[in-house]
Coordinates of C-alpha atoms and ligand atoms in Angstrom, one line a residue:
M29 CA 10.3 25.0 3.7
L30 CA 7.0 23.6 2.4
I31 CA 6.3 20.3 4.1
V32 CA 3.6 17.8 3.5
Q33 CA 3.0 15.6 6.6
K34 CA 0.8 12.6 6.7
Y35 CA -0.6 11.0 9.8
G36 CA -2.0 7.4 9.7
G37 CA -4.9 5.7 11.4
T38 CA -3.2 4.8 14.7
S39 CA -1.7 8.3 15.0
M40 CA -5.2 9.7 14.6
G41 CA -6.8 6.9 16.7
D42 CA -8.7 9.1 19.2
C43 CA -9.0 12.7 20.3
E44 CA -6.1 12.4 22.7
R45 CA -3.9 11.2 19.8
I46 CA -5.2 13.9 17.5
Q47 CA -4.1 16.4 20.1
N48 CA -0.7 14.8 20.0
V49 CA -0.6 15.2 16.2
A50 CA -1.7 18.8 16.6
N51 CA 1.2 19.4 19.0
R52 CA 3.7 17.9 16.4
V53 CA 2.2 20.0 13.6
A54 CA 2.4 23.1 15.9
Q55 CA 6.2 22.4 16.4
A56 CA 6.8 22.4 12.7
K57 CA 4.7 25.5 12.2
K58 CA 6.7 27.3 14.9
Q59 CA 9.8 26.7 12.8
N60 CA 8.1 28.8 10.1
H61 CA 7.4 26.0 7.7
S62 CA 4.4 26.1 5.4
L63 CA 2.3 23.0 6.2
V64 CA -0.1 20.7 4.5
V65 CA -1.2 17.9 6.7
V66 CA -2.9 14.8 5.2
V67 CA -4.8 12.5 7.6
S68 CA -6.2 9.0 7.7
A69 CA -9.4 8.0 9.4
M70 CA -9.1 6.7 13.0
S71 CA -7.7 3.2 12.9
G72 CA -10.4 0.6 12.4
K73 CA -12.9 3.2 11.1
T74 CA -12.6 2.2 7.4
D75 CA -13.1 -1.5 8.2
E76 CA -16.1 -0.6 10.3
L77 CA -17.6 1.5 7.5
I78 CA -17.0 -1.3 4.9
G79 CA -18.8 -3.6 7.3
Y80 CA -21.9 -1.4 7.2
T81 CA -22.0 -1.4 3.4
K82 CA -22.1 -5.2 3.4
S83 CA -25.2 -5.3 5.7
F84 CA -27.9 -5.5 2.9
G85 CA -27.4 -8.8 1.3
T86 CA -26.0 -7.7 -2.1
L87 CA -22.7 -6.5 -3.5
P88 CA -23.1 -2.8 -2.9
N89 CA -22.8 -0.1 -5.6
T90 CA -19.2 1.1 -5.3
R91 CA -20.3 4.7 -5.8
E92 CA -22.3 4.5 -2.6
V93 CA -19.5 2.6 -0.8
D94 CA -17.2 5.6 -1.6
M95 CA -19.6 8.0 -0.1
V96 CA -19.5 6.0 3.1
L97 CA -15.8 5.3 3.2
S98 CA -14.7 8.9 2.6
S99 CA -16.5 10.1 5.7
G100 CA -13.8 8.6 8.0
E101 CA -11.1 11.0 6.8
R102 CA -13.5 14.0 6.8
I103 CA -14.0 13.5 10.5
T104 CA -10.4 13.3 11.5
S105 CA -9.4 16.2 9.2
A106 CA -11.9 18.5 10.8
L107 CA -11.1 17.4 14.3
L108 CA -7.4 18.2 13.7
A109 CA -8.3 21.6 12.3
I110 CA -10.4 22.2 15.5
A111 CA -7.5 21.1 17.7
L112 CA -5.1 23.4 15.9
E113 CA -7.5 26.4 16.1
A114 CA -7.9 25.7 19.8
M115 CA -4.1 26.2 20.1
G116 CA -4.3 29.5 18.4
F117 CA -3.3 28.5 14.9
K118 CA -5.0 29.3 11.6
A119 CA -6.1 25.9 10.3
I120 CA -8.7 24.7 7.8
S121 CA -9.8 21.2 6.7
L122 CA -10.4 20.3 3.1
S123 CA -12.2 17.2 1.6
G124 CA -10.5 15.6 -1.4
R125 CA -12.7 17.7 -3.7
M126 CA -11.9 21.0 -2.0
A127 CA -8.2 20.0 -2.2
G128 CA -8.6 19.8 -6.0
I129 CA -7.9 16.1 -6.3
L130 CA -9.4 14.8 -9.6
T131 CA -9.6 11.1 -10.2
D132 CA -11.0 8.6 -12.6
S133 CA -14.3 7.0 -11.9
V134 CA -13.1 3.5 -10.7
H135 CA -14.8 3.7 -7.3
T136 CA -13.0 2.2 -4.3
K137 CA -9.7 2.1 -6.2
A138 CA -9.6 5.4 -8.2
R139 CA -6.4 6.8 -9.7
I140 CA -5.5 10.4 -9.3
Q141 CA -5.5 12.2 -12.7
S142 CA -4.6 15.7 -11.6
I143 CA -4.5 18.1 -8.6
D144 CA -5.6 21.7 -8.9
T145 CA -3.5 23.3 -6.2
Q146 CA -4.8 26.8 -6.6
Y147 CA -7.0 26.8 -3.5
I148 CA -4.4 25.1 -1.3
K149 CA -1.8 27.6 -2.4
S150 CA -4.0 30.6 -1.7
L151 CA -4.7 29.2 1.8
L152 CA -1.0 28.6 2.4
E153 CA -0.3 32.2 1.4
Q154 CA -2.8 33.3 4.0
D155 CA -0.7 31.4 6.5
Y156 CA -3.2 28.6 7.1
I157 CA -2.2 25.1 8.1
V158 CA -4.1 23.1 5.5
V159 CA -5.5 19.8 6.7
V160 CA -6.5 17.5 3.9
A161 CA -8.7 14.4 4.2
G162 CA -6.7 11.6 2.7
F163 CA -7.8 8.6 0.7
Q164 CA -10.3 10.5 -1.5
G165 CA -10.9 12.6 -4.5
V166 CA -13.7 13.5 -6.9
D167 CA -14.3 12.3 -10.5
Q168 CA -15.4 14.3 -13.5
K169 CA -19.0 14.0 -12.6
G170 CA -18.4 15.3 -9.1
A171 CA -18.9 11.9 -7.4
V172 CA -16.7 11.2 -4.4
T173 CA -14.1 8.5 -5.0
T174 CA -11.6 6.7 -2.8
L175 CA -8.1 5.6 -3.7
G176 CA -7.8 2.1 -2.4
R177 CA -6.8 0.8 1.0
G178 CA -3.8 2.7 2.5
G179 CA -4.6 5.5 0.0
S180 CA -3.8 8.4 2.3
D181 CA -0.1 7.8 1.7
L182 CA -0.8 8.4 -2.0
S183 CA -2.8 11.6 -1.2
A184 CA 0.1 12.9 0.7
V185 CA 2.8 12.2 -2.0
A186 CA 0.6 13.4 -4.8
I187 CA -0.1 16.7 -3.0
A188 CA 3.6 17.0 -2.2
G189 CA 4.4 16.5 -5.9
A190 CA 1.8 18.9 -7.2
L191 CA 3.0 21.6 -4.7
Q192 CA 6.7 20.7 -5.3
A193 CA 7.1 20.4 -1.6
D194 CA 10.5 20.3 -0.1
L195 CA 9.7 17.2 2.0
C196 CA 7.0 14.6 2.4
E197 CA 6.9 13.0 5.9
I198 CA 4.8 9.9 6.5
Y199 CA 4.1 9.6 10.3
T200 CA 2.9 6.2 11.4
D201 CA 3.1 3.8 14.4
V202 CA 6.6 2.4 13.7
D203 CA 9.7 4.6 13.6
G204 CA 10.6 3.7 10.0
V205 CA 10.9 0.9 7.5
Y206 CA 12.3 -2.3 9.1
T207 CA 14.0 -5.3 7.5
T208 CA 10.6 -7.0 8.0
D209 CA 7.4 -6.3 9.8
P210 CA 8.6 -5.7 13.5
R211 CA 5.3 -7.1 14.7
I212 CA 6.3 -10.5 13.2
E213 CA 10.0 -10.5 13.9
K214 CA 11.1 -8.7 17.0
N215 CA 14.7 -8.7 15.8
A216 CA 13.9 -6.7 12.7
K217 CA 16.2 -3.8 12.3
K218 CA 15.4 -0.3 11.2
I219 CA 16.7 0.7 7.8
Q220 CA 18.2 4.1 7.7
K221 CA 18.1 4.6 3.9
I222 CA 16.4 2.6 1.3
S223 CA 16.0 3.1 -2.5
Y224 CA 12.7 3.9 -4.1
D225 CA 12.9 0.6 -6.1
E226 CA 13.4 -1.6 -3.1
M227 CA 10.8 0.2 -1.1
L228 CA 8.4 -0.1 -4.1
E229 CA 9.0 -3.9 -4.2
L230 CA 8.6 -4.3 -0.4
A231 CA 5.4 -2.2 -0.4
S232 CA 4.0 -4.0 -3.5
M233 CA 4.8 -7.3 -1.8
G234 CA 2.9 -6.5 1.4
A235 CA 5.0 -4.2 3.6
K236 CA 2.1 -1.8 4.3
V237 CA 4.2 0.8 6.1
L238 CA 4.0 2.7 2.7
L239 CA 1.5 2.3 -0.1
N240 CA 3.3 1.1 -3.2
R241 CA 1.6 3.6 -5.5
S242 CA 2.9 6.4 -3.3
V243 CA 6.5 5.2 -3.6
E244 CA 6.1 4.9 -7.3
L245 CA 4.9 8.5 -7.5
A246 CA 7.7 9.8 -5.1
K247 CA 10.2 8.1 -7.4
K248 CA 8.7 9.5 -10.6
W249 CA 8.7 13.1 -9.2
N250 CA 11.9 12.7 -7.1
I251 CA 10.0 13.7 -3.9
P252 CA 12.1 13.3 -0.8
L253 CA 10.2 10.9 1.4
V254 CA 10.7 10.0 5.1
T255 CA 8.7 7.6 7.2
R256 CA 8.8 8.0 11.0
S257 CA 6.8 7.6 14.1
S258 CA 4.3 10.1 15.4
F259 CA 4.9 8.7 18.9
S260 CA 8.6 9.3 19.2
L261 CA 11.3 11.7 18.1
E262 CA 13.4 8.9 16.5
E263 CA 14.8 9.7 13.1
G264 CA 12.9 7.7 10.5
T265 CA 13.8 6.0 7.2
I266 CA 14.7 8.1 4.2
I267 CA 13.6 6.8 0.8
L268 CA 15.8 8.0 -2.0
N269 CA 17.6 7.1 -5.3
E270 CA 19.7 4.1 -5.4
E271 CA 22.8 6.2 -6.4
D272 CA 22.5 8.1 -3.2
I273 CA 23.1 5.0 -1.0
M274 CA 26.7 4.1 -0.4
E275 CA 26.5 0.5 0.8
Q276 CA 23.9 -1.9 -0.5
A277 CA 22.8 -5.0 1.3
I278 CA 22.2 -8.1 -0.9
V279 CA 18.8 -8.5 0.7
S280 CA 17.3 -5.5 2.3
G281 CA 14.0 -6.9 3.6
I282 CA 11.3 -9.6 3.7
A283 CA 7.7 -8.8 3.0
L284 CA 4.6 -10.7 3.8
D285 CA 1.2 -10.5 2.1
K286 CA -1.7 -12.4 3.6
N287 CA -4.4 -10.7 1.6
Q288 CA -3.9 -12.6 -1.7
A289 CA -6.0 -15.4 -3.1
R290 CA -4.9 -18.0 -5.6
V291 CA -7.1 -18.7 -8.6
S292 CA -6.6 -22.2 -10.1
M293 CA -8.1 -22.8 -13.5
V294 CA -7.7 -26.5 -14.3
D295 CA -8.1 -28.1 -17.7
V296 CA -8.4 -24.9 -19.7
V297 CA -9.0 -25.4 -23.4
D298 CA -5.5 -24.7 -24.9
R299 CA -6.2 -22.4 -27.9
P300 CA -4.6 -19.2 -29.1
G301 CA -6.2 -16.2 -27.5
I302 CA -7.6 -17.9 -24.4
A303 CA -5.2 -16.2 -22.0
A304 CA -5.9 -12.8 -23.6
E305 CA -9.6 -13.4 -23.2
I306 CA -9.4 -14.5 -19.6
F307 CA -7.1 -11.7 -18.4
G308 CA -8.9 -9.2 -20.6
E309 CA -12.1 -10.0 -18.8
L310 CA -10.4 -9.6 -15.4
A311 CA -8.8 -6.3 -16.5
Q312 CA -12.2 -5.1 -17.6
A313 CA -13.4 -5.8 -14.1
N314 CA -10.4 -3.8 -12.7
I315 CA -9.0 -6.8 -11.0
N316 CA -5.3 -6.7 -10.1
I317 CA -3.4 -9.8 -11.2
D318 CA -0.1 -10.6 -9.6
M319 CA 1.7 -13.9 -10.3
I320 CA 0.7 -16.0 -13.3
V321 CA 1.8 -19.6 -13.9
Q322 CA 0.7 -21.6 -16.9
T323 CA 1.7 -25.3 -17.1
I324 CA 2.8 -27.0 -20.3
G325 CA -0.3 -28.1 -22.3
R326 CA -1.3 -31.8 -22.7
D327 CA -4.2 -33.3 -24.7
G328 CA -5.3 -29.8 -25.8
K329 CA -5.7 -28.7 -22.1
T330 CA -3.6 -26.5 -19.8
D331 CA -3.7 -25.3 -16.2
L332 CA -3.6 -21.6 -15.3
D333 CA -2.8 -20.4 -11.8
F334 CA -2.7 -16.7 -10.7
T335 CA -3.1 -14.6 -7.7
I336 CA -5.4 -11.7 -7.0
P337 CA -6.3 -9.6 -3.9
Q338 CA -8.7 -11.4 -1.6
S339 CA -11.0 -8.4 -1.7
E340 CA -11.5 -9.0 -5.4
V341 CA -12.5 -12.7 -5.3
E342 CA -16.3 -12.1 -5.7
E343 CA -15.7 -9.8 -8.7
A344 CA -13.3 -12.3 -10.2
K345 CA -15.9 -15.1 -9.8
M346 CA -18.4 -13.0 -11.8
A347 CA -15.8 -12.1 -14.4
L348 CA -14.8 -15.7 -15.0
K349 CA -18.3 -17.1 -15.2
R350 CA -18.4 -16.9 -19.0
F351 CA -15.4 -19.3 -19.3
E352 CA -17.2 -22.1 -17.5
N353 CA -17.6 -24.1 -20.7
E354 CA -13.9 -23.9 -21.6
V355 CA -12.5 -24.8 -18.1
G356 CA -12.7 -28.0 -16.2
L357 CA -12.6 -26.4 -12.7
I358 CA -12.1 -23.0 -11.2
E359 CA -10.9 -22.9 -7.6
F360 CA -10.3 -20.0 -5.3
D361 CA -7.9 -20.4 -2.3
C362 CA -7.7 -17.7 0.3
E363 CA -5.6 -19.7 2.7
I364 CA -2.3 -18.7 1.1
A365 CA 0.4 -16.1 1.8
K366 CA 3.0 -14.5 -0.4
V367 CA 6.5 -14.2 1.2
S368 CA 9.1 -12.1 -0.7
I369 CA 12.7 -11.2 -0.3
V370 CA 13.8 -7.9 -1.8
G371 CA 17.2 -6.4 -2.4
V372 CA 19.1 -4.6 -5.2
G373 CA 22.2 -6.6 -4.4
M374 CA 20.4 -9.6 -6.1
K375 CA 21.3 -8.0 -9.4
S376 CA 25.0 -8.8 -8.9
H377 CA 25.0 -11.8 -6.6
S378 CA 24.0 -15.4 -7.5
G379 CA 22.5 -18.0 -5.2
V380 CA 20.1 -15.6 -3.4
A381 CA 17.0 -17.3 -4.6
S382 CA 18.3 -20.8 -3.9
R383 CA 19.0 -19.9 -0.4
A384 CA 15.4 -18.9 0.1
F385 CA 14.1 -22.2 -1.3
K386 CA 16.5 -24.1 0.9
T387 CA 15.5 -22.1 4.0
L388 CA 11.8 -23.0 3.4
A389 CA 12.6 -26.6 2.6
N390 CA 14.5 -26.9 5.9
E391 CA 11.3 -25.7 7.7
N392 CA 9.3 -28.3 5.6
I393 CA 7.3 -25.5 3.9
N394 CA 6.0 -26.3 0.5
I395 CA 6.2 -23.6 -2.2
M396 CA 3.2 -23.5 -4.5
M397 CA 4.2 -20.7 -6.8
I398 CA 7.4 -18.6 -7.5
S399 CA 7.9 -15.4 -9.3
T400 CA 11.0 -13.2 -9.6
S401 CA 12.1 -9.8 -10.7
E402 CA 15.5 -8.3 -10.9
I403 CA 15.4 -7.4 -7.2
K404 CA 12.8 -9.7 -5.8
V405 CA 11.9 -13.4 -5.2
S406 CA 8.3 -14.1 -4.2
M407 CA 6.9 -17.4 -3.0
I408 CA 3.3 -18.5 -2.4
I409 CA 2.9 -20.8 0.6
D410 CA 0.2 -22.1 2.9
I411 CA -1.0 -19.3 5.1
K412 CA -0.4 -21.2 8.3
Y413 CA 3.4 -21.1 7.8
A414 CA 3.5 -17.4 6.8
E415 CA 5.1 -16.0 10.0
L416 CA 7.4 -19.0 10.4
A417 CA 8.7 -18.4 6.8
V418 CA 9.3 -14.7 7.4
R419 CA 11.4 -15.4 10.6
A420 CA 13.4 -18.2 8.9
L421 CA 14.2 -16.1 5.9
H422 CA 15.1 -13.1 8.1
R423 CA 17.6 -15.3 9.9
A424 CA 18.9 -16.9 6.7
Y425 CA 19.9 -13.6 5.2
E426 CA 21.3 -12.4 8.6
L427 CA 19.0 -9.4 8.6
D428 CA 19.0 -9.5 12.4
K429 CA 22.8 -8.8 12.5
Ligands
ADP260 P1 -0.8 3.9 9.0 O1 -2.1 3.7 9.6 O2 0.0 4.9 9.8 O3 -0.8 4.2 7.6 P2 -0.1 1.1 8.5 O4 -0.7 0.2 9.5 O5 -0.7 1.3 7.2 O6 0.0 2.5 9.3 O7 1.4 0.8 8.4 C1 2.3 0.6 9.5 C2 2.5 -0.9 9.8 O8 3.2 -1.5 8.8 C3 3.3 -1.1 11.0 O9 2.6 -1.1 12.2 C4 3.9 -2.5 10.7 O10 3.2 -3.5 11.5 C5 3.6 -2.7 9.3 N1 4.8 -3.1 8.5 C6 4.9 -4.1 7.6 N2 6.1 -4.3 7.1 C7 6.9 -3.3 7.7 C8 8.2 -3.0 7.6 N3 9.1 -3.6 6.7 N4 8.7 -2.0 8.3 C9 7.9 -1.3 9.1 N5 6.6 -1.6 9.3 C10 6.1 -2.6 8.6
LIG261 N1 -8.4 4.9 6.0 C1 -8.0 4.3 4.7 C2 -7.7 2.8 5.0 O1 -7.8 2.3 6.1 C3 -6.9 5.0 4.1 C4 -5.6 5.0 4.9 O2 -5.6 4.8 6.1 O3 -4.5 5.3 4.2 O4 -7.3 2.1 4.1
MG262 MG1 -1.1 2.9 5.9

């Protein structure tokens, strides 16, 4: 089999752990599999590197930020190759560029455009274990790019897709996908099988065990995806098509995202085209908008609330400057959290959303914004109630049973 394995930051946390990863990779190699191993930087490394780039009193040029950030994964990929060679295996590390990963030029959140697998394939034919630095690629001009936080998952799935691998295994510090973050709710249960669509919603709503864009790609290319722990031999969670799951729970999981910010634009001049201009300007700045709520207009004015990633607040402030004359007040609130319930069963059951609202009401938690999709209900609440809300909802849908 051709297997792509990905090891996350905790799994690659220090040299002892890298040795543990090398042992696991060796196990798979001894079973005669062809192996591509994608790695993250040591846990905490990317945050540390981001910190350095902020030391000079100005918003840094994102091209330079990417040069700095991509170094974390280069270190771990080479260390793993060294460990494997020390054990007598043929192993070689590749940067994103060497692995043929071509992206657009949106630094710090680049999108993969294509992967030229020629070099990886020739190395596999020569029986190398190919270790690829995750989270990075290169643009048309040859500048190093990074794929956004958690991007090594995407590197792994994209490489698995391009190579038409038989399996993509994501090794992390939990032994699969749980009904909610096991660090928040100790009674969370491991899910054996989950559909791409539910996993995509959970990941998009904050369950960082998998990056949403990696799930999207796995679904598109039908890549068999498994998440499991690099620290145990437990079977993990299989992510697959909805049709391949026999029994569906109404609600499969609860996700929490504490990295969102709410933008409130009060007394916006209510004229045709204003929303197009505001969101056009934000799109131009590559800012990801999530929930949007516009209130009914009065006296020619309206209120517009929406959420963006906290990391994009400074860019959003700059982008919205030109609307100052048409808006009474623009406020940014980072003290919010988004709690979401996800489940394909919602399509066919009523009363699922109302139970969520009642549960939060019972805990005296005020809901500031709501948005829904066919298989999800998301609520914005005060960040100080985030964990309380997750636990209460987990109980309300009997996910601990
Ligand atoms: P890695 O560094 O291996 O990519 P991450 O920290 O990105 O690992 O993701 C793993 C973490 O995701 C877990 O430690 C866990 O706290 C968190 N997590 C959030 N939601 C879930 C969930 N529903 N199931 C499992 N883990 C979750
Ligand atoms: N090291 C990067 C991050 O911390 C990418 C990853 O771990 O997936 O976001
Ligand atoms: Mg991750």
